[in-house]
Amino acid sequence: MDLAYVCEWERRPKSNHCPSIPLVCAWSCRNLIAFTTDLRNEEEKDLTHMVHIIDTEHPWDVYSVNSGHAEVITCLEWDQSGSRLLSADADGHIKCWSMTDHLANSWENTVGSMVEGDPVVALSWLHNGVKLALHVEKSGASNFGEKFSRVKFSPSLTLFGGKPMEGWIAVTISGLVTVSLLKPNGQVLTSTESLCRLRCRVALADVAFTGGGNIVVATSDGSSTSPVQFYKVCVSVVNEKCKIDTEILPSLFMRCTTDPARKDKYPAITHLKFLARDMSEQVLLCASNQNSSIVECWSLRKEGLPVNNIFQQISPVVGDKQPMILKWRILSATNDLDRVSAVALPKLPISLTNTDLKVANDTKFFPGLGLALAFHDGSVHIVHRLSLQMMAVFYGSSSQRPVDEQTIKRQRTAGPLVHFKAMQLSWTSLALAGIDSHGKLSMLRISPSMGHVLDMNTSLRHLLFLLEYCMVTGYDWWDILLHVQPNMVQNLVEKLHEEYMRQSAALQQVLSTRIVAMKASLCKLSSSTIARVCDYHAKLFLIAISCTLKSLLRPHFLNTPDKSPGDRLTEICSKITDIDIDKVMINLKTEEFVLEMTTLQSLQQLIQWVGDFVLYLLASLPNQGSPVQPGHSFLRDGASLGMFRELMVVIRIWGLLKPSCLPVYTATSDTQDSMSLLFRLLTKLWLCCREENHITEPDDTLIDECCLLPSQLLIPNIDWLPINDGIISKLQNKQLVRLQFGKAPGLVGHTVSSQFDAFVRAPGQPKIDHLRRLHLGAYPTEECKSCTRCGCVTMLKSPNKVTAVKQWEQRWIKNCLCGGLWRRMPLSYS
C-alpha cells in the first residue's frame, strides 16, 4: 500500500473543521465519498454538523452542506445506485439526501424519518434483490456469465409485480428497530418495533440481509462479557401500514472472554460488523482495552443435533431427517494487536468455493479477499477476511516500523498519534479512503498483488477481471485506474476488446458504449495512446446521435412492421454499396423520413457535426500514417463509417424537405454538390474496411481525391474535448500529491498536457457546448456542468423547447454519454 494523495482543510485561526465523534464516512459505487466533520464557529461554543461529498477524481471540489442535524452524525449510508445518501444522528433523526439537477456537487435533503431522542447506532438501505457473485477462480473463462453470475436473492420488500420497495432500516441505542418505506407517490411509511421483549442498551449494531428476503440485526451492549445478540427482522405492508416482526436467533460470546488467560484483558467490544450486507452468516468482532485489541471472525453453520441412543432405538434417524440447529463457530482470531481505531470491509461479492480457509493459490492475493484494520499508531493492515492473516501493511507518517519490543513500548507511551478514525474500501478494494483525527482525507492505493511479487500477466489479469466487473455492473472504475501504468494501457485495451468480442451479440449491444468509455479512460493514462481518447469520445457522440436521429423516423402506416425504419435503413445501406447517394435514397421509403420543419431546423447543430466530422476524416486520410492525429482509428472502423454513411443518407433526405437543416460547407465552386462528393469518398473508404477481418488499403485514386478536398472545401476545426482536470493523470509517477479542499491544483506536473496542445482551445478562446454543439463565447454567461470522467462541458439549463432536442438531451441529463457524473462549474471556467 502507498499514499496516492491527501486532501486537507485550509488552516484558519478561529473557524475550523474538526473531526466529529464518532467520525463516519461512506464510499459509493460511483466513487463518491461522503464524510462528516464538525464546524466550530468563532466563539467555539456551538458546533455545526457538516456532511461533505467529494468525487475521488476531483477531491478538492468538495460539496459541504450543513446537515441540519442537531446532534453528532452517527451513520452515513449510500444506496445501491450511489445517487442517494442516508445520514442519521444521535437524536434519532434520519435524512435522505439526493442530487440536485443530477449534479455530484449539489445535494438536497428530500425526505426523512425520526425516532425522537433515541440515537441511531446502525443504518442500512433495504436490499433490492440484486446480487452478483464474482468467481475469481474462473477469471480466465471467456463468458461473462461464468465469471459473474446472478445469485437468487429476494428483496427485503416487494411492490405489486415483484418490484423491490425502497426504504431503510435503523437500529437505536435503546433496542428499537425502525423501518421507513418510500412509496412511489413520495410518501414515507415508518414503523418502529422493539427487537425483543426485554429491551436493553445497544452500543453497537449492524444490519445484513438473507437470500429469503429477511433482515438480520446483530447487537452488543459494548461489554465483552455480554453475549452478541442476533435477531431476524421481517418487514411487510398490511393495510397501507408497515409491519415489523422480530425473532431471536442464536447468540455468541467472544472466545477471548472464555479464555482464562484473556478473560478480563479486553473488557469492551469496539467493532461489530457483518462481513458483507448480503452475508448474514459471517460476522467480525473486535474487543479492546486502552492499549490493544483482538479480532475474531465467526460463522453461522447448520449442525446436526446429536440424538441419545435410547431415542435412536425407538425412532432411528435416517439421512436428512436428523434434527438440525444453527450454531456460531469461530473461524479465526488474531493475536494481540495494537488498539484498532477503524475497520473497513470489502464490497466485492466474491464467491468462495471453499467456505473454510482454503483458498486457491492463484487467488489468495486477490484484493477483494482482504479487510482493512486501522490502528492508533497510524498504521493500516490488510488481513484476509476469513483467516485474518496479514496480506499487506501501511505505516503512516506518525507510525514507525517497530524493530524490537522497546520500540513498541516507546511508541505506546509517546502520546496521542494521528490515526484513521474512519475508513472505507472502494468497490473493487483497490483503494482505501481514511479520515484521520485532524479531519484530513487520505487516499491509499492497495496493490492487486497485495505486496507480493506477481508476474505482469497475473497483475494484468486481476485488473482486467475487475474492469470487466465494472463493465457488467456499471460501477465506476476510477480506483482501478490508480494501478494502470503507461506500459499496461495497450495490453489492457486489447485484452478488454478481445473479451468483449467473445460475448453474445445481445450482451455486446448492451455494453457497447460502456466499453468505449472504459477504453477512453485507459488511453488517457499513456502518452502513446492519448490521441485515441478523442476518437473514443467522438464515437460515443456518434452512437448517441445515430440512435437519436433514427428514433425520430416513423413508419408510414399504423400497423407495426417487422423492422423499424431505422433498422431498415441500416439493412439497405449495408446491402447497397453504390457510391451515388441518390441511388441509395431510391431504395428507401422517403415517407418514413418526413418530420416537422421546426424539428429539422432544431437538429441542425448535430447534423453540422456529422458533416464536419466526415469532411475532417476524409481530409486526414492522406496522413493516415500518423496515429497521433485524432480521428486515425475511424479510418479503419467499418462500423463507425457505416453509421456516418447512414446518417448522410438521412440528412440528404431531410435536406429535400428543409434545405436550411443541411450542413454548411465553404466550397470554392458554387455548383459543387458537397454532400454527393463526401458520400462517394466515404463509401469508397467504407468498402475498404466494412469487413473487420478483411481490411484493405485505400487505393491511390481515393487518396488522390482526398488530397484535393482542401482545395475544394474549407476543412473545419474539430472541437475535441478539453483536458480533464482530474487527479488521476497526476498520480502516474507514484509520488504523493498534497491537495487542499476548496482549492483546485494547477496543471504543473501534468504528464500528458503537452500531447493535447494541438486539440484544445487555449484559455480566452471561445468555448463550446460539447453536446448541444452551441458556441458559448470566450466567457460564458450561462451556468455549465462538466463530466467528472471525460471533462465534457454543456449548459446546465436547456435553451431548447423542441421535442426532438429534448429527446436528445434526455440521453445525458443524468450522466454524461461516457457514463460519468455531472458537476456544476463556475461561470468563469477556462
PDB file of C-alpha atoms in Angstrom, residues 4 10 51 96 101 148 229 275 311 339 354 359 430 482 524 586 615 649 693 747 759 776 824:
ATOM      1  CA  ALA A   4      -1.835   8.401  -3.635  1.00  0.00           C
ATOM      2  CA  GLU A  10      -7.317  25.251   4.987  1.00  0.00           C
ATOM      3  CA  VAL A  51     -21.662  16.467   5.600  1.00  0.00           C
ATOM      4  CA  CYS A  96     -32.189  11.175   2.835  1.00  0.00           C
ATOM      5  CA  ASP A 101     -30.267  18.504 -11.053  1.00  0.00           C
ATOM      6  CA  PHE A 148     -20.146 -13.074 -12.830  1.00  0.00           C
ATOM      7  CA  GLN A 229     -27.289 -10.997  20.119  1.00  0.00           C
ATOM      8  CA  LEU A 275     -18.530  -9.262   6.538  1.00  0.00           C
ATOM      9  CA  PHE A 311     -34.303 -42.410  21.246  1.00  0.00           C
ATOM     10  CA  ARG A 339      -5.613  -0.835  19.517  1.00  0.00           C
ATOM     11  CA  ASN A 354     -14.498 -23.238  -0.016  1.00  0.00           C
ATOM     12  CA  VAL A 359      -8.265 -20.620  -0.992  1.00  0.00           C
ATOM     13  CA  LEU A 430      -8.031  -1.360  -4.874  1.00  0.00           C
ATOM     14  CA  LEU A 482      -4.862   4.092  -9.922  1.00  0.00           C
ATOM     15  CA  LYS A 524      -5.741   8.839 -21.202  1.00  0.00           C
ATOM     16  CA  ILE A 586     -34.305   5.479 -54.173  1.00  0.00           C
ATOM     17  CA  LEU A 615     -15.086  16.038 -44.091  1.00  0.00           C
ATOM     18  CA  VAL A 649     -28.416   9.452 -46.394  1.00  0.00           C
ATOM     19  CA  ASN A 693     -11.260  -9.492 -40.855  1.00  0.00           C
ATOM     20  CA  LEU A 747      -1.584  21.930 -14.167  1.00  0.00           C
ATOM     21  CA  PHE A 759      -6.500  19.593 -29.811  1.00  0.00           C
ATOM     22  CA  LEU A 776     -20.843  29.825 -25.679  1.00  0.00           C
ATOM     23  CA  ARG A 824     -21.505  22.248 -11.591  1.00  0.00           C
TER      24      ARG A 824
END
